Coordinates of N, CA and C in Angstrom, one line a residue:
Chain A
X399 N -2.6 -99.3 23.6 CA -2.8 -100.6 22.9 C -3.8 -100.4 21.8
X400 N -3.7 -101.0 20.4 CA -4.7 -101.1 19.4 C -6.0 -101.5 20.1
X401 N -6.6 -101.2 20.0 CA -8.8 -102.1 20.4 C -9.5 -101.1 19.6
X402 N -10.7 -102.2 19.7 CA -11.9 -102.1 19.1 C -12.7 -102.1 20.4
X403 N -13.1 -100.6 20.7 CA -14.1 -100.3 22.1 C -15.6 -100.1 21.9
X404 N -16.1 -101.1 22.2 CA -17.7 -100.9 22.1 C -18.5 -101.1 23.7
X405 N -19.1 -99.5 24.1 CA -18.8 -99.1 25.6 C -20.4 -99.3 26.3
X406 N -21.2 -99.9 25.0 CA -22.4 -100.5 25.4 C -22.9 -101.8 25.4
X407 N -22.8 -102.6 26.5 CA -22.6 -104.0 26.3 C -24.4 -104.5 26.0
X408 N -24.9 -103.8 26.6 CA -26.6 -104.5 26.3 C -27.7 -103.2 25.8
X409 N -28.0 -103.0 25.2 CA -29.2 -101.9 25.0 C -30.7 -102.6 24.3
X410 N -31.6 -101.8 25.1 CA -33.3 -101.7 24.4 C -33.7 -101.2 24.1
X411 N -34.3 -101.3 22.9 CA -34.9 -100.2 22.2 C -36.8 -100.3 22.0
X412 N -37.3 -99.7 21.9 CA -38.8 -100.3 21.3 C -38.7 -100.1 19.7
X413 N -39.7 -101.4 19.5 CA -39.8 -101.4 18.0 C -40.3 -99.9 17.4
X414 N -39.7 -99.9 16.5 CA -39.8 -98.3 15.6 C -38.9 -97.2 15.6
X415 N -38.4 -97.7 16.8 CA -37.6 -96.4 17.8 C -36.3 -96.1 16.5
X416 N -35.4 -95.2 16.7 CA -34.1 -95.0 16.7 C -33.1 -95.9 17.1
X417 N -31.8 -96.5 16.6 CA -31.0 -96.7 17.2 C -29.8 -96.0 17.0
X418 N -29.0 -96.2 17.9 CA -27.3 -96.0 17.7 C -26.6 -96.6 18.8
X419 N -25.3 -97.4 17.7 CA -24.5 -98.3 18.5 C -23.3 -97.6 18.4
X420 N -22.4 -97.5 19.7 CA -21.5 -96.9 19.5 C -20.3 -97.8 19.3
X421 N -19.0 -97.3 18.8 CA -17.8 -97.8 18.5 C -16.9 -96.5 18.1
X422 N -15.7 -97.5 19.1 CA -14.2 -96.4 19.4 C -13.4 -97.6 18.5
X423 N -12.0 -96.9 18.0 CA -11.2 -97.5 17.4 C -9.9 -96.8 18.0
X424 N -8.8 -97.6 18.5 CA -8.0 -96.9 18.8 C -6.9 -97.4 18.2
X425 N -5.8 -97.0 17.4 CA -4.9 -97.1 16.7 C -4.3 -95.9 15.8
X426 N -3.1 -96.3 15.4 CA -2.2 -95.3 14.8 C -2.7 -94.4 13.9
X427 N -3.1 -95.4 12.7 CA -3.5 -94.9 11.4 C -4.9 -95.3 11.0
X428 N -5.9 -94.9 10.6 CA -7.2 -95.3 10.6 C -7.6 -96.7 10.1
X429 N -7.7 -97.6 10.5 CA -7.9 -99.1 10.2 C -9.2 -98.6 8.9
X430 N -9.3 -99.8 8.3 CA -10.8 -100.5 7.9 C -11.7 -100.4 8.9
X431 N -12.7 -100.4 8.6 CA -13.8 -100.4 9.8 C -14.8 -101.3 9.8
X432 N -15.3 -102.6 9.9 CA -17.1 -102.7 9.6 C -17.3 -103.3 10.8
X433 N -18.8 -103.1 10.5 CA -19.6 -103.5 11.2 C -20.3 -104.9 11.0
X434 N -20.4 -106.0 12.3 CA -20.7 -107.5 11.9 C -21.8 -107.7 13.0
X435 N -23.0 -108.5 12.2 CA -24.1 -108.8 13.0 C -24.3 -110.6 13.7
X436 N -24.3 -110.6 14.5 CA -24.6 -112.0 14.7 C -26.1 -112.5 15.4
X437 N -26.7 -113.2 14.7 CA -28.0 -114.0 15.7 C -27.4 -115.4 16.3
X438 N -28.9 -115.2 17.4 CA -28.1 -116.4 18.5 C -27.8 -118.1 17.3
X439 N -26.5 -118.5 17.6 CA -26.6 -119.7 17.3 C -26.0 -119.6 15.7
X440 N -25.5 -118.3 15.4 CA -25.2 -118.2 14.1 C -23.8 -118.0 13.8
X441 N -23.3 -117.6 12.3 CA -22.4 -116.9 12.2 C -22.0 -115.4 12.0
X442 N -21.3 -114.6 11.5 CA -21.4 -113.1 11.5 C -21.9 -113.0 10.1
X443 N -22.3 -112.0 10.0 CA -23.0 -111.6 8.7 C -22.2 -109.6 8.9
X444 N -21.8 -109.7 7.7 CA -21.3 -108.4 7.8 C -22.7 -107.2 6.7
X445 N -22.9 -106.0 8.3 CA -23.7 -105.1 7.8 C -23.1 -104.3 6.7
X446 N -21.8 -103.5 7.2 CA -21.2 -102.4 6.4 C -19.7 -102.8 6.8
X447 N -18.9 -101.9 5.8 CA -17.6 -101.3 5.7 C -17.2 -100.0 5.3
X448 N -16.4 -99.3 6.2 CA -15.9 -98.6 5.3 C -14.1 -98.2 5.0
X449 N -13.5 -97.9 4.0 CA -12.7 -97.9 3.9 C -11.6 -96.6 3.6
X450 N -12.4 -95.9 2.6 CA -12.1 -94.0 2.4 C -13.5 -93.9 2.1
X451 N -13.1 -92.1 1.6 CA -14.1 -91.2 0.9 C -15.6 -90.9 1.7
X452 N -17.0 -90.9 1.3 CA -17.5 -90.7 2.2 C -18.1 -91.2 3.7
X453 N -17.6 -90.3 4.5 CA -17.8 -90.6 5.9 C -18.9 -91.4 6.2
X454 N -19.9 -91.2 5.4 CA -21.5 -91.9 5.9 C -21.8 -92.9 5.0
X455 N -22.0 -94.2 5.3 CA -21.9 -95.4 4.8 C -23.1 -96.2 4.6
X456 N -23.7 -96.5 3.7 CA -24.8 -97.5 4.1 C -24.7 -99.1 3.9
X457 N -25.8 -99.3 4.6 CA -25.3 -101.2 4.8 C -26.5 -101.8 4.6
X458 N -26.5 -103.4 4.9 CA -27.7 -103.7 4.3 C -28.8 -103.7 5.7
X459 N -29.7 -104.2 5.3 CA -31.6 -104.2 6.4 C -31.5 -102.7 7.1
X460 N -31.1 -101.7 6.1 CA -31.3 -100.1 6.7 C -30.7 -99.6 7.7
X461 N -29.3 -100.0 7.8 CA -28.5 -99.8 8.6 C -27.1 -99.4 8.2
X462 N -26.9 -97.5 8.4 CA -25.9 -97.1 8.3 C -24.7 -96.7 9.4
X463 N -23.6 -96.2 8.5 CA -22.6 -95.8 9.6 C -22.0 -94.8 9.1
X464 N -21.6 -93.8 10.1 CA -20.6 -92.7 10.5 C -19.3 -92.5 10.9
X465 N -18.2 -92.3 10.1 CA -17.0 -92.2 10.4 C -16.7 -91.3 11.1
X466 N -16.0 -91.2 11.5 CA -15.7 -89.6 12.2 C -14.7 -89.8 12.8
X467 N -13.8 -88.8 12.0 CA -12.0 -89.4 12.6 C -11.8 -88.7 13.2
X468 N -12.2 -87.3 14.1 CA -11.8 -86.4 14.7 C -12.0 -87.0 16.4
X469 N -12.9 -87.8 16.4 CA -13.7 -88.5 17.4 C -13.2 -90.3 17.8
X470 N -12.7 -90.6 16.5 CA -12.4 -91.9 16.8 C -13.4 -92.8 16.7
X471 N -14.4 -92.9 16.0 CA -15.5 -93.4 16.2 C -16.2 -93.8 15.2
X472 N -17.0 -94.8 14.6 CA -17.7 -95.5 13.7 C -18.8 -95.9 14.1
X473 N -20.0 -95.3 14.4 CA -21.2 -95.4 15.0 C -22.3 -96.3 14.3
X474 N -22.8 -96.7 14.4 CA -23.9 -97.5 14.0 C -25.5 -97.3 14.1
X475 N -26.1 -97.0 13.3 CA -27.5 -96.0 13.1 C -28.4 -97.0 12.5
X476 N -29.7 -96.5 12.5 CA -30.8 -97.2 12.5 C -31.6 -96.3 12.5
X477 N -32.5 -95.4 11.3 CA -34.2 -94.7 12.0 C -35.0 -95.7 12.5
X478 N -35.2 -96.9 12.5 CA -36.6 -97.6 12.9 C -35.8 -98.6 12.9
X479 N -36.4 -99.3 14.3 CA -36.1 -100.5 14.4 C -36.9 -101.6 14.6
X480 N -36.4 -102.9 13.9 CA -37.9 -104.2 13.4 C -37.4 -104.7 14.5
X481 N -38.4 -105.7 14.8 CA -38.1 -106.8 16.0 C -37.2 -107.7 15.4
X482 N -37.0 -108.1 14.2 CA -36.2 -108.7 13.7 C -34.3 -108.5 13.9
X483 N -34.3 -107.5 14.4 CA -33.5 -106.7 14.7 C -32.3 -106.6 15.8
X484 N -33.5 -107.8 16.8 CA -32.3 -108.3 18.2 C -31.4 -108.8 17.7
X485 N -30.5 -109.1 17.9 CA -29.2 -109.4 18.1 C -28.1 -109.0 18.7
X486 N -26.4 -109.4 18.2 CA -25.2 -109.3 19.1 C -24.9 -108.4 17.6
X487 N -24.1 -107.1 17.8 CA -23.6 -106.7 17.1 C -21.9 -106.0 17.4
X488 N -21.4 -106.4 16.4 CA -19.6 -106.2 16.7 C -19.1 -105.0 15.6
X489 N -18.0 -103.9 16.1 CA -17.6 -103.7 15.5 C -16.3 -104.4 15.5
X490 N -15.6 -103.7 14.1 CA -14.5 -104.8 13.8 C -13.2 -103.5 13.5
X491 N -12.1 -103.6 13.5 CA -11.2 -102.9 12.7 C -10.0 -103.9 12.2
X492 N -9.7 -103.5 10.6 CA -8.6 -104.1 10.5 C -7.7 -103.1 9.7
X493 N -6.3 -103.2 10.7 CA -5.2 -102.1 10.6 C -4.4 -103.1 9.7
X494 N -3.3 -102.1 8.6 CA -2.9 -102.7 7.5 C -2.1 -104.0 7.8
X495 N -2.2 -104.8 7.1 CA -1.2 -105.6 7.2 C -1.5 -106.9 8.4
X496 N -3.1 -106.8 9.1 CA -3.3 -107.3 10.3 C -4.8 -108.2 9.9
X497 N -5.5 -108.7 11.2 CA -6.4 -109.4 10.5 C -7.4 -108.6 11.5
X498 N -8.4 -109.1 11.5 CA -9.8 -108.2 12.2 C -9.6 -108.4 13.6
X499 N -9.9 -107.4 14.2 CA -10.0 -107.3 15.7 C -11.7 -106.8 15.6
X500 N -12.4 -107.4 17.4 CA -13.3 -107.2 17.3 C -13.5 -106.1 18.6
X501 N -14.6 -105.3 18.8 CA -15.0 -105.1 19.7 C -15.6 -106.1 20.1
X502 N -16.3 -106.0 21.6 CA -16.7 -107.2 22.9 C -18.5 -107.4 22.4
X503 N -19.2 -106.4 21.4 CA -20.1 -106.6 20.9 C -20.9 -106.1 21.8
X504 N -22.1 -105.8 21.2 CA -23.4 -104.8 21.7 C -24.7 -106.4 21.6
X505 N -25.1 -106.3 22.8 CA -25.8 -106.9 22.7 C -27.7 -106.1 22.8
X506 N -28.5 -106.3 21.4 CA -29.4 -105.7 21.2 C -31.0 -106.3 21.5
X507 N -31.8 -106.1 22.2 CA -32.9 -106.2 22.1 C -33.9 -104.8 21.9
X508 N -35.1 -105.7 21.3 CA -36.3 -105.0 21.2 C -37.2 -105.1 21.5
X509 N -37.6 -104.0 22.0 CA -39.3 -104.1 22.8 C -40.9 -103.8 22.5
X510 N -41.6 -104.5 22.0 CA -42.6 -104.3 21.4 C -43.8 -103.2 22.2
Chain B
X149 N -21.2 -120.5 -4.1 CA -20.1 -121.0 -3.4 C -21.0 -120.8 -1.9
X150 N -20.6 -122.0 -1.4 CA -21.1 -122.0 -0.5 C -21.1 -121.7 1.1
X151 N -19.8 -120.9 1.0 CA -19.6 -119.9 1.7 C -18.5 -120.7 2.7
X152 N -18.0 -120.4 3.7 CA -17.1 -121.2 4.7 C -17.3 -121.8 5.4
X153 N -16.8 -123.4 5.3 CA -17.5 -124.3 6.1 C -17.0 -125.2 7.0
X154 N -17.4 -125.1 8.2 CA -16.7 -125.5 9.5 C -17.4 -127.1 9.9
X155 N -16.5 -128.2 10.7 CA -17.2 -129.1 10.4 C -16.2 -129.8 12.1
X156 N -17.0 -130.5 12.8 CA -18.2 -130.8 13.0 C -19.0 -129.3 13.9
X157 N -20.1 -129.1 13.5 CA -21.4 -128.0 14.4 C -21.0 -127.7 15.3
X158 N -20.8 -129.5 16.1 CA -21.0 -129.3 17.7 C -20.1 -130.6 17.8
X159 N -19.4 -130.6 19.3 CA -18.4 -131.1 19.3 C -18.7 -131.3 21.1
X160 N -18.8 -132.6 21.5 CA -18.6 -132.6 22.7 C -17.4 -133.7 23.6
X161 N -16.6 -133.6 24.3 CA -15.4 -134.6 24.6 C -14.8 -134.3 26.1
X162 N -14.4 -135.6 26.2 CA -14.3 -135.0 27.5 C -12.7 -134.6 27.4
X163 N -12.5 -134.2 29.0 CA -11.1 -134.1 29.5 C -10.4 -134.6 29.2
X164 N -8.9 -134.0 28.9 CA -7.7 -135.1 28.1 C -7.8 -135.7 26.6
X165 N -9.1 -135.2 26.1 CA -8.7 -136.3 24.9 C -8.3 -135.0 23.7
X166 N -7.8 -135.2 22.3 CA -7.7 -134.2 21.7 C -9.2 -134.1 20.6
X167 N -8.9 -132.6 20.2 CA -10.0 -132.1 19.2 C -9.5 -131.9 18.1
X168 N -10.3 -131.9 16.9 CA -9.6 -131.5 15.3 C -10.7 -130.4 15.0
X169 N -10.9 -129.4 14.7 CA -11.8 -128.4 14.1 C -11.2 -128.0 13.3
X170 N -12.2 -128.1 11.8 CA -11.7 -128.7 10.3 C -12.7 -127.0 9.9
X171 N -11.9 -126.4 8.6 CA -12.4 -125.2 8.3 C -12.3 -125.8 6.5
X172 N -13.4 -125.2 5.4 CA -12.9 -125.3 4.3 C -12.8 -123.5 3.8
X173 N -12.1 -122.9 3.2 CA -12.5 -121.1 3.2 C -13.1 -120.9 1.5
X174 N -13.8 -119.9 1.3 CA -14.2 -119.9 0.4 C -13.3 -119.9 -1.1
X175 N -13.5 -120.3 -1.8 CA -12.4 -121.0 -3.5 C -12.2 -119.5 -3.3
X176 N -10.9 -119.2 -3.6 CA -10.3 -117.9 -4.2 C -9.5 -117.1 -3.2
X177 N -10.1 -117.3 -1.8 CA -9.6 -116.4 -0.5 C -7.9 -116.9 -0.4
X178 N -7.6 -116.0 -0.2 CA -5.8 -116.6 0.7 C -5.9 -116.0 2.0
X179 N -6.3 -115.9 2.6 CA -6.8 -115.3 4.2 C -7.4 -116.3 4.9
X180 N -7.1 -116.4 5.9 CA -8.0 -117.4 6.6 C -7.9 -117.3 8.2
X181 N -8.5 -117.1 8.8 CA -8.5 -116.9 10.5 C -9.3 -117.6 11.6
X182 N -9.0 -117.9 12.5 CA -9.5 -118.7 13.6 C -9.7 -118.1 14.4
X183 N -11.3 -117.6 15.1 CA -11.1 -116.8 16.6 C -12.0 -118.1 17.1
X184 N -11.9 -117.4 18.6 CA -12.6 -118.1 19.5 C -13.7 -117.0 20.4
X185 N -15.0 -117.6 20.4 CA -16.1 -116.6 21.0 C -16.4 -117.2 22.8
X186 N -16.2 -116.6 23.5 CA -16.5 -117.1 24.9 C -17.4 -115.9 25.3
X187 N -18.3 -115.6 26.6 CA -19.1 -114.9 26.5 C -18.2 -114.1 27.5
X188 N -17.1 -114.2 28.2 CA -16.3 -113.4 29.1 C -15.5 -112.7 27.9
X189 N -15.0 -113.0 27.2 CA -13.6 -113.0 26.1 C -14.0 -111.9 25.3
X190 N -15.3 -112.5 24.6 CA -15.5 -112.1 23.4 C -15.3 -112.8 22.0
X191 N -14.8 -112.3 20.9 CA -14.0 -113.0 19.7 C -12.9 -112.7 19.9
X192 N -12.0 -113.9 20.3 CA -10.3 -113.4 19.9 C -10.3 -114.2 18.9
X193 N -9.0 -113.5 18.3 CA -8.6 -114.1 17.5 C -7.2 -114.9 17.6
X194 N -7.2 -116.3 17.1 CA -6.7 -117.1 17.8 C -5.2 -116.8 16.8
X195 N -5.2 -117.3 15.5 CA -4.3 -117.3 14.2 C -4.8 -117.0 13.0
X196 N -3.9 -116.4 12.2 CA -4.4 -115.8 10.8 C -2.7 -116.1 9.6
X197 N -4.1 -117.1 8.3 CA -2.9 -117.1 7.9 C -3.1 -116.3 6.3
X198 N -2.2 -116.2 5.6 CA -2.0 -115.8 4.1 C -1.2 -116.7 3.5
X199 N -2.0 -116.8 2.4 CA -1.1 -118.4 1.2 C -1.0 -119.3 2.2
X200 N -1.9 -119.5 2.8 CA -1.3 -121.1 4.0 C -0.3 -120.9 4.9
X201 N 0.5 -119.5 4.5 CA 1.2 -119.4 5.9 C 0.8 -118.7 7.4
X202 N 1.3 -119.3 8.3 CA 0.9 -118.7 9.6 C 1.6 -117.4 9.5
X203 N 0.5 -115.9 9.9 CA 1.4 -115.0 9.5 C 1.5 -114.5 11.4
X204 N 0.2 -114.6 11.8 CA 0.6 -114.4 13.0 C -0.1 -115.5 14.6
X205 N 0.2 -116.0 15.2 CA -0.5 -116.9 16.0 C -0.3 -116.0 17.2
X206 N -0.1 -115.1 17.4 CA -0.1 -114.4 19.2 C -1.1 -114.8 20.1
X207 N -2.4 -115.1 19.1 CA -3.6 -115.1 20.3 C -3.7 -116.6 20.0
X208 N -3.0 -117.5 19.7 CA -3.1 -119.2 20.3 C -3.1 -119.4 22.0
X209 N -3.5 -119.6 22.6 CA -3.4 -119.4 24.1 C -2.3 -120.2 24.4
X210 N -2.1 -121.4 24.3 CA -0.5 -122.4 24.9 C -0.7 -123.1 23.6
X211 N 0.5 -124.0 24.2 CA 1.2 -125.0 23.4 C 0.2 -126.2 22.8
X212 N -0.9 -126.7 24.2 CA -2.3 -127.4 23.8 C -2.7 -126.9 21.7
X213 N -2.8 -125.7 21.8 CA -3.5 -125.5 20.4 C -2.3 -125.6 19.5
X214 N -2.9 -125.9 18.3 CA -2.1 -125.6 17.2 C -2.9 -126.2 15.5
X215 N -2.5 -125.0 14.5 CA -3.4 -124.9 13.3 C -2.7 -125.7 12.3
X216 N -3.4 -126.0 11.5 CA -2.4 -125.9 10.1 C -3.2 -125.5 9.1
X217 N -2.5 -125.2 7.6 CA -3.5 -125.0 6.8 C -2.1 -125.7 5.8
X218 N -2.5 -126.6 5.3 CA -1.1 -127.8 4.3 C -2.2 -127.3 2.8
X219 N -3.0 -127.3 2.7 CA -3.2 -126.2 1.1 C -4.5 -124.8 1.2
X220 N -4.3 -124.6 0.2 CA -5.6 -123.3 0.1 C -7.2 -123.5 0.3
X221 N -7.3 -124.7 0.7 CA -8.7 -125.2 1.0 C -9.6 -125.9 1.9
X222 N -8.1 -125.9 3.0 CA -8.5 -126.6 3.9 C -7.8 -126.5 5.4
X223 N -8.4 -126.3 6.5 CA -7.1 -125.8 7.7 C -7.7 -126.5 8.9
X224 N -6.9 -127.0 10.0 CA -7.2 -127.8 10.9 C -6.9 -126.7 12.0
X225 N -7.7 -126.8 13.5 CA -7.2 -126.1 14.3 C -7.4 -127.3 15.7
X226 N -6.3 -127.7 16.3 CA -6.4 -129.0 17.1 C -6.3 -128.6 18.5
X227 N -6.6 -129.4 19.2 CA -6.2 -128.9 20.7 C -5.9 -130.3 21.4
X228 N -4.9 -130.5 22.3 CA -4.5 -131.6 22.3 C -3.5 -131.2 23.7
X229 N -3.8 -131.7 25.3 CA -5.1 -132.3 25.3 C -5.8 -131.1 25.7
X230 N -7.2 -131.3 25.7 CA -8.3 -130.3 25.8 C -8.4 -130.4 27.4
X231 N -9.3 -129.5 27.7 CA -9.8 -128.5 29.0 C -10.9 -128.4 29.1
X232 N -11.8 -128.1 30.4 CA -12.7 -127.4 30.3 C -12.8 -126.0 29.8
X233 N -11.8 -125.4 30.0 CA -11.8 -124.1 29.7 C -11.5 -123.5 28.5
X234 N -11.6 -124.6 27.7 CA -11.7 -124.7 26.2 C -13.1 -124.4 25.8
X235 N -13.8 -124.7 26.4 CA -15.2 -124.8 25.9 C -15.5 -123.5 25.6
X236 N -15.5 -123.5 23.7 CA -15.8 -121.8 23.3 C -16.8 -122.5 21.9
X237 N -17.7 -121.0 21.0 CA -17.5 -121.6 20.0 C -16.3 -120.9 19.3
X238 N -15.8 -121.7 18.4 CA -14.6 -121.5 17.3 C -14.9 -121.3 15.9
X239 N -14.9 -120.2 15.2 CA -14.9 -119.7 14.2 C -13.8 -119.5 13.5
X240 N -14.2 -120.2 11.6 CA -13.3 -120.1 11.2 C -13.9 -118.8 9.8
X241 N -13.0 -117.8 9.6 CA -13.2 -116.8 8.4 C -12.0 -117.1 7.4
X242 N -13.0 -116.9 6.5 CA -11.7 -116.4 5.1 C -11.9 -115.1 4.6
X243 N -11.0 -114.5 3.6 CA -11.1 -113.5 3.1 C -10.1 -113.1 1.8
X244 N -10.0 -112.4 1.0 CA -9.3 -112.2 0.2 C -7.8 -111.4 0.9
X245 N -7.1 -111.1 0.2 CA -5.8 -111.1 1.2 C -5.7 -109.7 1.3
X246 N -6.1 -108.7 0.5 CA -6.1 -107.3 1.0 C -7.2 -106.8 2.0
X247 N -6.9 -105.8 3.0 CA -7.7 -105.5 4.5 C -8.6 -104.5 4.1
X248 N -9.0 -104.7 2.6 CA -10.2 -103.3 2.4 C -11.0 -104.1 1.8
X249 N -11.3 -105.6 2.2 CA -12.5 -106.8 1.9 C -12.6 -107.4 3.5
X250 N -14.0 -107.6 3.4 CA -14.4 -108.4 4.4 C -14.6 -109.8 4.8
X251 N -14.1 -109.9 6.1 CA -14.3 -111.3 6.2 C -15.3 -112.2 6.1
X252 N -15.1 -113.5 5.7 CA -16.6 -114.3 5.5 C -16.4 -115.4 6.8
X253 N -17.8 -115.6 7.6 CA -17.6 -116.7 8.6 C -18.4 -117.8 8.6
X254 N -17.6 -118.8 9.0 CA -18.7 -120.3 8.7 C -19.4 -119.7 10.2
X255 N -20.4 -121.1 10.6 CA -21.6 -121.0 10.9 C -20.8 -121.0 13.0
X256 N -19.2 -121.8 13.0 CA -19.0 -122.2 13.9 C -18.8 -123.8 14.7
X257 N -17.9 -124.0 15.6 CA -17.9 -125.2 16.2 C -18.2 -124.9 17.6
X258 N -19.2 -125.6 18.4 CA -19.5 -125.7 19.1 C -18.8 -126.6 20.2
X259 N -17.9 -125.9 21.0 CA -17.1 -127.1 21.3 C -17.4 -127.4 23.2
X260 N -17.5 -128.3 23.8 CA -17.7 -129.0 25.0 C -17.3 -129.0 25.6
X261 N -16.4 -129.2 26.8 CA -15.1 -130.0 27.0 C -15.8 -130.5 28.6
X262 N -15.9 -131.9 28.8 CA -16.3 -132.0 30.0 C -15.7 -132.8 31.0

């Protein structure tokens, strides 16, 4: 079946640290891909997209992403991370002709 | 533009009675979609339409829901009668009609059902 698999449901990081969120896409032909941020109480605010050409993508508040078709996968990166930074994060795919599907979303905290 | 706007916030009602959750999408979009966020679920997505038409409703759960969108500025999603197990928030997005633009989302309906 088409999904958007996101296989870490809660992670913590300490502030400064590294991040990476992971995401699977499973479908025929390589959907659209972005990445959507949500704070509590809010609506989605979209980080990144990508759609062709190069694999490594950047987005906004310093936060990029990695295609990688061989893998299935659209990862979600971060060198340093602000406290500002907790949140729910979703990837998304949308296959031609279709509307967004979401992954179940990463829920992120940070630790001072 | 003031981006997509969902109306009422928050919405509380009890059992049996029906709901209206009112979307405006942003001037220009022909896309428009309704999920539902539950914290078991996730976002489904409920209906999605293009030019005001329903192109696909799969994820409307029963016959209780049902959307409309009667011009490009404006779309209703009702539920009639409502559940407890309704109680989600409901988000409405627009977007331009090709899938290599992103969607825009209002803030959300906060809905009750008690």
């Amino acid at each position: 079946a088409q999904s958007v698999t996101q296989p870490d449901i809660h992670i913590t990081v300490s502030e400064g640290a590294s991040l990476e969120l992971r995401c699977n896409y499973s479908y025929g032909a390589t959907p659209y891909l972005f990445w959507y941020v949500q704070s509590p109480g809010q609506g989605l605010q979209l980080l990144l997209k990508y759609f062709s050409g190069d694999t490594l993508v950047q987005g906004i508040k310093g936060f990029e992403a990695e295609f990688k078709r061989s893998q299935s996968s659209f990862n979600l990166r971060k060198p340093s991370v602000h406290w500002s930074d907790a949140a729910e994060y979703f990837c998304a795919a949308r296959p031609a002709g279709t509307a967004l599907i979401f992954g179940k979303g990463t829920t992120l905290s940070v630790s001072s | 533009d003031a981006g997509v706007i969902q109306s009422p916030r928050h919405e509380v009602t009890e059992m049996g009675q029906e709901v209206t959750l009112r979307c405006k999408p942003i001037s220009g979009h022909n896309s428009l979609f309704w999920y539902r966020q539950t914290m078991m679920r996730g976002l489904e997505l409920l209906i999605y339409f293009n030019n005001n038409v329903p192109i696909d409703d799969s994820g409307m759960p029963e016959d209780r829901f049902s959307a409309k969108m009667p011009n490009a500025s404006f779309s209703t999603l009702k539920i009639q009668p409502s559940e407890p197990r309704d109680s989600a928030v409901y988000f409405c997005a627009s977007s331009l009609k090709a899938e290599n633009t992103e969607a825009f989302f209002g803030q959300g309906t906060r809905l009750t059902v008690v």
